[in-house]
């Protein structure tokens, strides 16, 4: 018997011993910077001259690693290797596959600080954000291992007289896993292990800014006993290698998390049958958000609200799909709350993620920095700048946490996903107006309401149209098993990661009837 699933506890960096361990891990990972990482196809390691170089967004001249780019031959071979591995892996018992995940979770727990340190360097996560990502990766493996075993239990069907009737779930085949960079371990790990524990085999194409973290994860799976060919590691440019994989006739499903634009493109490309293709590809696409925290005049503690808004807006520099990018505040408390939000924002220290005194690190790369600064310029012309509004240093991609007030509900700042440290505060006449603003974008990922009024909380429960609704708490920080995660509308296909339904996305039900 395995113990029931419990979320991995977060580490306490206030404890001096814990801080020491993190410092040691940072020093140890520093020794490994500049390493080269190969493609992995059917367990075979391959290197080419063409590599992705990743660097530290806190320190632009610091190389993190070099990762070989897969070419079309590698993709073809990876699909072949995955097909071969599928023949045995799909017939392993669910318990066998689950145990590989449980072992990998245990191994990752042992190396927690090292993975966190790597995230600090390659993804620019502050210590607590890095720890949260590693904990979530462990959670996904622990949770999906148990769900796979549950899914293998007999399905209840009606037995007709003289017949034996049964139904069971079988895996789909060879899939593509295409994760984003912002949860470079948790999402990469959750998407990969959810698919494989259900019996599929995959090609994993990591995000091009964080492939070293993905390479470490693939190595960990191998060290944990994952058979060769179940996960094939094929890094490369999304627009080249990604399209090649998604459009391939022998790819059965695509599990994607990333931007709306790329998600819609993948959905379209996957929908077009290719020569020799004998199935409709299944696309799981989790995409962007324009998430909100709504505050009415009945909530008693505006300090607590301000603290939650600032954490949700600027945690990991606002680069979370669930980040609070809109605070929608009713007029009666607007001025008071905005003052508190601005004061807290101005108190945030910005700087290298490796320094635990910094609450806010860098944004991920040059293109992201430019795009965010462009949005800030748009904001300066259309709203009231209340905090931040510029870069803080050129040593890294550092942008000051930025707050705009009196943003119009239909303004660019209130409608488009910026994916950076920019908060738009919108003034609502009253609660009804606030709810209509909250629902007034094309997205529907996360949202919060702070209210002391039972009727309003119930109204939001029913009518605030988001996949993840939070009442009287912030809109970030979903926990595997507690908060099934996925969005409505243009936020995606609502895959509900970390839920009992997730593995169903990577299976199909087979019904068998035998007449005696
Ligand atoms: P992108 O859409 O830019 O990239 C996501 C992945 O898709 C990357 O691996 C990328 O590769 C790949 N890709 C890019 N183009 C193609 C293509 N033509 N075919 C196949 N694959 C392709 O997103 P980001 O990585 O920038 O991530 C940020 C986005 O992710 C935000 O919009 C955020 O809201 C969303 N997100 C959503 C979540 C959710 O659960 N709803 C969770 C986390 C993030 P490459 O890196 O090589 O370009």
Coordinates of C-alpha atoms and ligand atoms in Angstrom, one line a residue:
X1 CA 0.0 0.0 0.0
X2 CA 1.3 3.5 -0.7
X3 CA 0.3 6.3 1.6
X4 CA -2.3 8.8 0.4
X5 CA -1.2 11.7 -1.7
X6 CA -0.1 14.8 0.2
X7 CA 1.3 18.0 -1.3
X8 CA 5.0 18.4 -0.9
X9 CA 5.7 20.9 1.9
X10 CA 7.5 24.1 0.9
X11 CA 10.9 24.7 2.5
X12 CA 11.4 27.5 5.0
X13 CA 14.2 29.8 3.8
X14 CA 14.1 31.7 7.1
X15 CA 15.8 28.7 8.7
X16 CA 19.6 29.3 8.6
X17 CA 20.3 25.6 7.9
X18 CA 17.9 25.6 5.0
X19 CA 19.6 28.8 3.7
X20 CA 22.9 27.0 3.9
X21 CA 21.7 24.1 1.9
X22 CA 20.4 26.4 -0.8
X23 CA 23.7 28.4 -0.9
X24 CA 25.6 25.1 -1.2
X25 CA 23.3 24.0 -4.0
X26 CA 23.8 27.3 -5.8
X27 CA 27.6 26.8 -5.5
X28 CA 27.4 23.2 -6.7
X29 CA 25.2 24.1 -9.8
X30 CA 27.5 27.0 -10.6
X31 CA 30.3 24.4 -11.1
X32 CA 28.1 22.8 -13.8
X33 CA 27.3 25.9 -15.8
X34 CA 28.4 25.7 -19.4
X35 CA 27.9 22.0 -19.7
X36 CA 26.6 20.5 -22.9
X37 CA 23.4 18.4 -23.0
X38 CA 22.6 16.0 -25.8
X39 CA 19.4 14.9 -27.5
X40 CA 18.0 11.6 -26.2
X41 CA 16.4 9.3 -28.8
X42 CA 15.5 5.8 -27.7
X43 CA 18.1 6.1 -24.9
X44 CA 20.8 7.0 -27.3
X45 CA 22.6 10.4 -26.8
X46 CA 23.2 12.5 -29.8
X47 CA 25.0 15.7 -30.2
X48 CA 25.3 18.1 -33.2
X49 CA 27.1 21.3 -33.7
X50 CA 23.9 23.3 -33.6
X51 CA 23.0 24.0 -30.0
X52 CA 20.8 26.3 -28.0
X53 CA 22.8 28.4 -25.6
X54 CA 20.9 29.5 -22.5
X55 CA 22.0 32.2 -20.1
X56 CA 21.2 33.7 -16.8
X57 CA 18.5 36.4 -17.1
X58 CA 19.9 38.0 -13.9
X59 CA 23.4 38.1 -15.4
X60 CA 23.4 38.3 -19.1
X61 CA 27.0 37.2 -19.7
X62 CA 26.6 34.0 -17.7
X63 CA 26.0 30.9 -19.8
X64 CA 23.9 28.2 -18.2
X65 CA 24.3 25.4 -20.8
X66 CA 24.4 24.3 -24.3
X67 CA 21.7 21.9 -25.6
X68 CA 21.8 20.2 -28.9
X69 CA 19.1 21.1 -31.3
X70 CA 17.3 18.1 -32.9
X71 CA 17.0 18.0 -36.7
X72 CA 14.3 16.3 -38.8
X73 CA 16.2 13.0 -38.8
X74 CA 16.3 13.0 -35.0
X75 CA 12.5 13.7 -34.9
X76 CA 11.8 10.8 -37.3
X77 CA 14.1 8.5 -35.3
X78 CA 12.5 9.7 -32.0
X79 CA 9.0 8.9 -33.3
X80 CA 10.3 5.4 -34.4
X81 CA 11.9 4.9 -31.0
X82 CA 8.7 6.0 -29.2
X83 CA 6.6 3.6 -31.3
X84 CA 8.9 0.7 -30.4
X85 CA 8.9 1.6 -26.7
X86 CA 5.1 1.9 -26.9
X87 CA 4.7 -1.8 -27.7
X88 CA 6.1 -2.8 -24.3
X89 CA 5.4 0.3 -22.1
X90 CA 1.7 0.4 -23.0
X91 CA 1.4 -3.2 -21.8
X92 CA 3.1 -2.7 -18.5
X93 CA 0.7 -2.7 -15.5
X94 CA -0.4 0.7 -14.2
X95 CA 1.4 -0.2 -11.0
X96 CA 4.7 -0.7 -12.8
X97 CA 4.5 2.7 -14.5
X98 CA 3.3 4.4 -11.4
X99 CA 6.3 3.0 -9.5
X100 CA 8.7 4.7 -11.9
X101 CA 7.0 8.0 -11.1
X102 CA 7.1 7.4 -7.4
X103 CA 10.8 6.6 -7.7
X104 CA 11.4 9.7 -9.7
X105 CA 9.5 11.8 -7.2
X106 CA 11.7 10.4 -4.4
X107 CA 14.8 11.1 -6.4
X108 CA 13.7 14.7 -7.1
X109 CA 13.0 15.2 -3.5
X110 CA 16.5 14.2 -2.7
X111 CA 17.9 16.7 -5.2
X112 CA 15.4 19.4 -4.4
X113 CA 17.9 22.2 -3.7
X114 CA 19.9 21.4 -6.8
X115 CA 16.9 21.6 -9.0
X116 CA 15.8 24.9 -7.3
X117 CA 19.3 26.3 -7.8
X118 CA 19.2 25.5 -11.5
X119 CA 15.9 27.3 -11.7
X120 CA 17.3 30.4 -10.1
X121 CA 20.0 30.5 -12.7
X122 CA 18.2 29.5 -15.9
X123 CA 14.7 30.8 -15.3
X124 CA 15.5 33.7 -13.0
X125 CA 13.2 32.4 -10.2
X126 CA 13.7 33.7 -6.7
X127 CA 14.4 31.0 -4.1
X128 CA 10.8 30.6 -2.9
X129 CA 9.4 30.6 -6.5
X130 CA 12.0 28.0 -7.5
X131 CA 11.2 25.8 -4.5
X132 CA 7.4 26.1 -5.3
X133 CA 8.1 24.9 -8.8
X134 CA 10.1 21.9 -7.7
X135 CA 7.5 21.0 -5.1
X136 CA 4.8 21.1 -7.7
X137 CA 6.8 18.8 -10.0
X138 CA 7.1 16.3 -7.2
X139 CA 3.3 16.7 -6.5
X140 CA 2.5 15.9 -10.1
X141 CA 4.4 12.7 -10.1
X142 CA 3.0 11.5 -6.7
X143 CA -0.5 12.5 -7.7
X144 CA -0.5 11.0 -11.3
X145 CA 1.1 7.8 -10.0
X146 CA -1.9 7.2 -7.8
X147 CA -4.4 8.4 -10.4
X148 CA -3.0 5.9 -12.9
X149 CA -3.5 3.0 -10.5
X150 CA -7.1 4.2 -9.9
X151 CA -7.8 4.4 -13.6
X152 CA -6.7 0.8 -14.0
X153 CA -9.5 -0.4 -11.7
X154 CA -12.4 -2.1 -13.5
X155 CA -15.0 0.3 -15.0
X156 CA -18.5 -0.5 -13.8
X157 CA -20.7 -1.5 -16.8
X158 CA -24.1 -3.3 -17.0
X159 CA -23.7 -7.0 -17.7
X160 CA -26.2 -8.3 -20.2
X161 CA -27.4 -11.9 -19.7
X162 CA -25.1 -14.5 -21.2
X163 CA -22.4 -12.0 -21.8
X164 CA -19.3 -10.8 -20.1
X165 CA -19.1 -7.0 -20.5
X166 CA -16.2 -4.9 -19.5
X167 CA -14.6 -1.5 -20.3
X168 CA -11.1 -0.3 -19.7
X169 CA -8.8 2.6 -20.6
X170 CA -6.0 2.2 -23.0
X171 CA -3.3 4.7 -23.9
X172 CA -3.4 6.7 -27.2
X173 CA 0.1 6.2 -28.7
X174 CA 3.0 8.5 -29.4
X175 CA 2.5 12.1 -28.3
X176 CA 4.2 15.4 -28.4
X177 CA 4.8 17.3 -25.1
X178 CA 5.4 21.0 -25.6
X179 CA 5.7 22.9 -22.4
X180 CA 6.4 26.6 -21.6
X181 CA 9.4 28.1 -19.8
X182 CA 7.6 29.7 -16.9
X183 CA 7.2 26.6 -14.8
X184 CA 10.2 24.9 -16.4
X185 CA 10.2 21.9 -14.2
X186 CA 6.6 21.5 -12.8
X187 CA 4.7 22.0 -16.1
X188 CA 7.3 20.1 -18.1
X189 CA 7.2 17.2 -15.6
X190 CA 3.4 17.2 -15.1
X191 CA 2.7 17.2 -18.8
X192 CA 5.3 14.4 -19.5
X193 CA 4.5 12.1 -16.6
X194 CA 0.8 12.5 -16.9
X195 CA 1.0 11.2 -20.5
X196 CA 3.5 8.4 -19.9
X197 CA 2.0 7.0 -16.7
X198 CA -1.2 6.4 -18.7
X199 CA 0.9 4.2 -21.0
X200 CA 1.9 6.6 -23.8
X201 CA 5.3 7.3 -25.1
X202 CA 6.4 10.8 -26.0
X203 CA 8.7 13.3 -27.7
X204 CA 9.5 16.1 -25.3
X205 CA 10.3 19.4 -26.9
X206 CA 11.3 21.8 -24.1
X207 CA 10.9 25.5 -24.2
X208 CA 14.0 27.0 -25.8
X209 CA 14.9 29.3 -22.9
X210 CA 14.9 26.6 -20.2
X211 CA 16.0 23.3 -21.9
X212 CA 18.8 22.6 -19.3
X213 CA 16.1 22.2 -16.6
X214 CA 14.2 19.8 -18.9
X215 CA 17.5 17.9 -19.7
X216 CA 18.0 17.4 -15.9
X217 CA 14.5 16.1 -15.6
X218 CA 14.9 13.6 -18.4
X219 CA 18.1 12.4 -16.8
X220 CA 16.3 12.0 -13.5
X221 CA 13.6 9.9 -15.2
X222 CA 16.3 7.6 -16.7
X223 CA 18.0 7.3 -13.3
X224 CA 14.6 6.4 -11.9
X225 CA 14.3 3.4 -14.1
X226 CA 12.2 4.7 -17.0
X227 CA 12.7 2.4 -20.0
X228 CA 14.5 3.8 -23.1
X229 CA 12.3 5.4 -25.7
X230 CA 9.4 6.2 -23.4
X231 CA 10.5 9.9 -23.2
X232 CA 12.6 11.1 -26.2
X233 CA 14.2 14.5 -25.7
X234 CA 14.2 16.7 -28.9
X235 CA 14.9 20.3 -28.2
X236 CA 14.7 22.9 -31.0
X237 CA 12.9 26.0 -32.2
X238 CA 9.2 25.8 -31.7
X239 CA 8.5 27.2 -35.1
X240 CA 10.7 24.6 -36.9
X241 CA 10.9 21.4 -34.9
X242 CA 7.6 22.1 -33.1
X243 CA 5.7 22.3 -36.4
X244 CA 7.4 19.3 -37.7
X245 CA 6.4 17.2 -34.7
X246 CA 2.8 18.6 -34.4
X247 CA 2.2 18.0 -38.2
X248 CA 3.7 14.5 -38.2
X249 CA 1.1 11.9 -39.3
X250 CA 2.3 9.4 -36.7
X251 CA 1.9 11.7 -33.7
X252 CA -1.4 10.8 -32.0
X253 CA -1.8 13.6 -29.5
X254 CA -0.2 17.0 -28.6
X255 CA -0.1 18.2 -25.1
X256 CA 0.8 21.9 -25.2
X257 CA 1.0 24.7 -22.6
X258 CA 2.0 28.2 -23.7
X259 CA 0.6 31.3 -25.4
X260 CA -2.7 31.7 -27.0
X261 CA -1.1 32.4 -30.4
X262 CA 1.0 29.2 -30.5
X263 CA -1.8 27.1 -29.0
X264 CA -4.3 28.2 -31.7
X265 CA -1.7 27.6 -34.4
X266 CA -1.0 24.1 -33.0
X267 CA -4.7 23.4 -32.9
X268 CA -5.1 24.3 -36.5
X269 CA -2.1 22.4 -37.7
X270 CA -3.0 19.3 -35.8
X271 CA -6.6 19.4 -37.2
X272 CA -5.4 19.0 -40.8
X273 CA -5.0 15.2 -41.6
X274 CA -1.6 14.4 -43.2
X275 CA -1.0 11.7 -45.8
X276 CA -1.0 8.3 -44.1
X277 CA -2.6 9.6 -40.9
X278 CA -5.3 7.3 -39.6
X279 CA -6.6 9.2 -36.6
X280 CA -7.9 12.6 -35.5
X281 CA -5.1 14.1 -33.3
X282 CA -6.1 15.0 -29.9
X283 CA -4.9 18.5 -28.8
X284 CA -4.7 19.5 -25.1
X285 CA -3.8 23.2 -25.1
X286 CA -3.5 25.3 -22.0
X287 CA -2.9 28.9 -22.9
X288 CA -2.7 32.5 -21.6
X289 CA -4.8 34.5 -19.1
X290 CA -5.8 38.0 -18.1
X291 CA -6.6 37.1 -14.6
X292 CA -8.2 39.4 -12.1
X293 CA -8.7 40.1 -8.4
X294 CA -12.0 41.8 -7.7
X295 CA -12.5 43.7 -4.4
X296 CA -15.8 45.1 -3.2
X297 CA -16.5 47.4 -0.3
X298 CA -17.6 44.7 2.2
X299 CA -14.3 42.9 2.6
X300 CA -13.0 43.9 6.1
X301 CA -9.2 43.8 5.7
X302 CA -7.7 45.9 2.8
X303 CA -4.2 45.4 4.0
X304 CA -4.5 41.6 3.5
X305 CA -6.1 42.2 0.1
X306 CA -3.2 44.6 -1.0
X307 CA -0.7 42.0 0.2
X308 CA -2.4 39.3 -1.9
X309 CA -2.7 41.5 -5.0
X310 CA 1.0 42.4 -4.9
X311 CA 2.1 38.8 -4.4
X312 CA -0.2 37.6 -7.2
X313 CA 0.8 40.4 -9.6
X314 CA 4.6 40.4 -9.1
X315 CA 5.5 36.8 -7.9
X316 CA 7.9 35.5 -10.5
X317 CA 7.8 39.0 -12.1
X318 CA 4.2 38.5 -13.2
X319 CA 5.2 35.7 -15.5
X320 CA 2.6 33.2 -14.4
X321 CA -0.5 32.3 -16.5
X322 CA -2.4 32.8 -13.2
X323 CA -0.8 36.2 -12.3
X324 CA -3.1 39.0 -11.2
X325 CA -2.8 41.4 -14.1
X326 CA -6.0 43.2 -13.4
X327 CA -7.2 44.5 -10.0
X328 CA -10.8 45.5 -10.3
X329 CA -11.8 47.6 -7.3
X330 CA -15.2 49.2 -6.5
X331 CA -15.2 53.0 -6.2
X332 CA -16.0 53.0 -2.5
X333 CA -12.6 51.5 -1.5
X334 CA -10.6 52.3 -4.6
X335 CA -8.4 55.1 -3.3
X336 CA -7.7 53.5 0.0
X337 CA -6.8 50.1 -1.5
X338 CA -4.7 51.6 -4.4
X339 CA -2.6 53.5 -1.9
X340 CA -1.8 50.3 -0.1
X341 CA -1.0 48.4 -3.3
X342 CA 1.3 51.2 -4.5
X343 CA 3.1 51.4 -1.1
X344 CA 3.7 47.6 -1.1
X345 CA 4.8 47.6 -4.7
X346 CA 7.4 50.3 -4.2
X347 CA 8.8 48.4 -1.2
X348 CA 9.7 45.4 -3.4
X349 CA 13.4 44.9 -4.0
X350 CA 14.4 44.0 -7.6
X351 CA 17.6 42.3 -8.4
X352 CA 19.4 39.0 -9.1
X353 CA 17.3 36.0 -8.3
X354 CA 20.3 34.3 -6.6
X355 CA 20.2 36.9 -3.8
X356 CA 17.5 35.9 -1.4
X357 CA 16.9 39.5 -0.4
X358 CA 15.3 40.3 -3.7
X359 CA 11.6 39.8 -4.0
X360 CA 11.5 40.3 -7.7
X361 CA 14.0 38.9 -10.2
X362 CA 14.5 39.4 -13.9
X363 CA 12.1 38.7 -16.7
X364 CA 13.0 35.8 -18.8
X365 CA 14.8 37.2 -21.9
X366 CA 15.4 40.1 -24.3
X367 CA 12.2 39.7 -26.4
X368 CA 10.1 39.5 -23.2
X369 CA 11.8 42.6 -21.8
X370 CA 11.1 44.6 -25.0
X371 CA 7.5 43.5 -25.2
X372 CA 6.8 44.3 -21.6
X373 CA 8.5 47.7 -21.9
X374 CA 6.3 48.4 -25.0
X375 CA 3.2 47.7 -23.0
X376 CA 4.4 50.0 -20.3
X377 CA 4.8 52.8 -22.9
X378 CA 1.2 52.1 -24.0
X379 CA 0.1 52.3 -20.4
X380 CA 1.9 55.7 -19.9
X381 CA -0.2 57.1 -22.7
X382 CA -3.6 55.6 -21.7
X383 CA -3.6 55.3 -17.9
X384 CA -2.1 56.8 -14.7
X385 CA 1.4 55.4 -13.8
X386 CA 1.5 54.9 -10.1
X387 CA 4.7 52.8 -9.6
X388 CA 7.6 51.5 -11.6
X389 CA 7.5 52.1 -15.3
X390 CA 11.1 51.4 -16.4
X391 CA 14.1 49.1 -16.2
X392 CA 16.0 49.1 -13.0
X393 CA 19.4 47.9 -14.3
X394 CA 21.1 46.6 -17.5
X395 CA 23.0 43.8 -15.8
X396 CA 20.0 41.6 -16.3
X397 CA 16.4 41.8 -17.6
X398 CA 15.2 43.8 -14.6
X399 CA 11.9 45.7 -14.8
X400 CA 10.5 47.6 -11.9
X401 CA 7.1 46.3 -10.7
X402 CA 4.7 48.6 -12.5
X403 CA 1.3 49.7 -11.4
X404 CA -1.2 51.7 -13.6
X405 CA -4.3 53.2 -12.1
X406 CA -7.6 54.2 -13.7
X407 CA -7.1 51.8 -16.6
X408 CA -10.2 51.7 -18.8
X409 CA -11.9 48.3 -18.9
X410 CA -11.4 48.0 -22.6
X411 CA -7.9 49.4 -22.8
X412 CA -5.0 47.2 -24.2
X413 CA -3.6 47.0 -20.7
X414 CA -6.9 45.5 -19.5
X415 CA -7.4 43.1 -22.4
X416 CA -4.0 41.6 -23.6
X417 CA -1.8 39.2 -21.7
X418 CA 1.5 41.1 -20.9
X419 CA 3.2 38.4 -19.0
X420 CA 5.4 40.6 -16.9
X421 CA 5.4 42.8 -13.8
X422 CA 2.6 45.1 -14.8
X423 CA -0.6 45.5 -12.9
X424 CA -3.6 47.3 -14.3
X425 CA -6.0 48.7 -11.7
X426 CA -9.6 49.3 -12.9
X427 CA -12.2 51.3 -11.1
X428 CA -15.6 49.8 -11.0
X429 CA -18.8 51.7 -10.1
X430 CA -20.1 48.8 -8.0
X431 CA -20.1 45.1 -7.6
X432 CA -22.2 44.4 -10.7
X433 CA -20.0 46.5 -12.8
X434 CA -16.9 44.8 -11.3
X435 CA -18.3 41.4 -12.3
X436 CA -19.0 42.5 -15.8
X437 CA -15.4 43.9 -16.1
X438 CA -14.0 40.6 -14.7
X439 CA -15.8 38.6 -17.4
X440 CA -15.0 41.1 -20.1
X441 CA -11.9 39.5 -21.8
X442 CA -11.5 36.6 -24.1
X443 CA -9.7 34.7 -21.4
X444 CA -11.0 32.7 -18.5
X445 CA -8.1 31.2 -16.4
X446 CA -8.1 32.4 -12.8
X447 CA -9.9 35.0 -10.9
X448 CA -10.5 36.1 -7.3
X449 CA -13.2 37.9 -5.4
X450 CA -12.6 39.5 -2.0
X451 CA -16.0 40.1 -0.4
X452 CA -17.7 39.9 3.0
X453 CA -21.1 39.3 1.4
X454 CA -22.3 35.8 1.1
X455 CA -24.7 36.6 -1.8
X456 CA -21.9 38.1 -3.8
X457 CA -19.5 35.2 -3.1
X458 CA -22.2 32.8 -4.3
X459 CA -22.8 35.0 -7.4
X460 CA -19.2 34.8 -8.3
X461 CA -19.1 31.0 -7.6
X462 CA -21.8 30.7 -10.3
X463 CA -21.1 33.6 -12.7
X464 CA -17.4 34.6 -12.6
X465 CA -16.5 32.5 -15.7
X466 CA -13.0 31.2 -14.9
X467 CA -11.5 27.8 -14.7
X468 CA -10.0 28.5 -11.3
X469 CA -12.0 30.8 -9.0
X470 CA -10.6 31.9 -5.6
X471 CA -12.8 33.5 -2.9
X472 CA -11.1 35.7 -0.4
X473 CA -7.6 34.7 -1.4
X474 CA -5.1 35.4 -4.2
X475 CA -5.5 33.9 -7.7
X476 CA -2.0 32.3 -7.9
X477 CA -0.6 29.3 -6.1
X478 CA -2.7 26.3 -7.3
X479 CA -1.8 23.1 -5.5
X480 CA -1.9 19.8 -7.3
X481 CA -4.9 17.7 -6.0
X482 CA -6.5 20.7 -4.3
X483 CA -7.0 23.0 -7.2
X484 CA -7.5 21.2 -10.5
X485 CA -6.0 23.7 -12.9
X486 CA -7.1 24.8 -16.4
X487 CA -8.9 27.7 -18.1
X488 CA -12.0 28.5 -20.1
X489 CA -12.4 30.4 -23.4
X490 CA -9.1 31.4 -25.0
X491 CA -7.3 30.2 -21.9
X492 CA -7.4 26.7 -23.3
X493 CA -9.1 23.4 -23.4
X494 CA -9.6 23.2 -19.6
X495 CA -7.4 20.2 -19.1
X496 CA -7.6 20.4 -15.3
X497 CA -4.1 19.3 -14.5
X498 CA -3.6 17.9 -11.0
X499 CA -7.2 16.5 -11.1
X500 CA -8.7 13.0 -11.2
X501 CA -9.8 13.8 -14.9
X502 CA -6.4 14.7 -16.2
X503 CA -5.1 11.2 -17.3
X504 CA -8.3 10.6 -19.2
X505 CA -7.0 13.1 -21.8
X506 CA -4.3 10.6 -22.7
X507 CA -6.4 7.5 -22.8
X508 CA -9.4 6.1 -24.7
X509 CA -11.9 3.7 -23.4
X510 CA -12.2 0.2 -24.9
X511 CA -15.4 -1.8 -24.5
X512 CA -15.3 -5.6 -24.7
X513 CA -18.3 -8.0 -24.8
X514 CA -17.9 -11.7 -24.9
X515 CA -21.0 -13.9 -25.4
X516 CA -20.8 -17.4 -23.8
Ligands
LIG1 P1 5.0 30.0 -26.2 O1 3.6 29.8 -26.7 O2 5.8 31.0 -26.8 O3 5.8 28.6 -26.2 C1 5.3 27.5 -25.5 C2 6.0 26.2 -26.2 O4 5.6 26.1 -27.5 C3 7.5 26.3 -26.2 O5 8.1 25.1 -26.0 C4 7.8 26.8 -27.6 O6 9.1 26.5 -28.1 C5 6.7 26.0 -28.4 N1 6.4 26.5 -29.7 C6 6.5 27.8 -30.2 N2 6.1 27.8 -31.5 C7 5.7 26.6 -31.8 C8 5.1 26.0 -33.0 N3 4.9 26.7 -34.1 N4 4.8 24.7 -32.9 C9 5.0 23.9 -31.8 N5 5.5 24.4 -30.7 C10 5.9 25.7 -30.7 O7 4.8 30.3 -24.6 P2 5.9 30.6 -23.5 O8 6.8 29.5 -23.4 O9 6.4 32.0 -23.8 O10 5.0 30.6 -22.2 C11 4.2 31.6 -21.7 C12 2.8 31.4 -22.1 O11 2.3 30.2 -21.5 C13 1.9 32.5 -21.5 O12 0.9 32.9 -22.5 C14 1.2 31.8 -20.3 O13 0.0 32.3 -20.0 C15 1.1 30.4 -20.9 N6 0.9 29.4 -19.8 C16 -0.3 28.9 -19.6 C17 -0.5 28.0 -18.5 C18 -1.8 27.4 -18.3 O14 -1.9 26.4 -17.6 N7 -2.9 27.8 -19.0 C19 0.6 27.7 -17.6 C20 1.8 28.3 -17.9 C21 2.0 29.2 -19.0 P3 10.2 27.6 -28.2 O15 10.5 27.9 -26.8 O16 11.3 26.9 -28.9 O17 9.7 28.8 -28.9

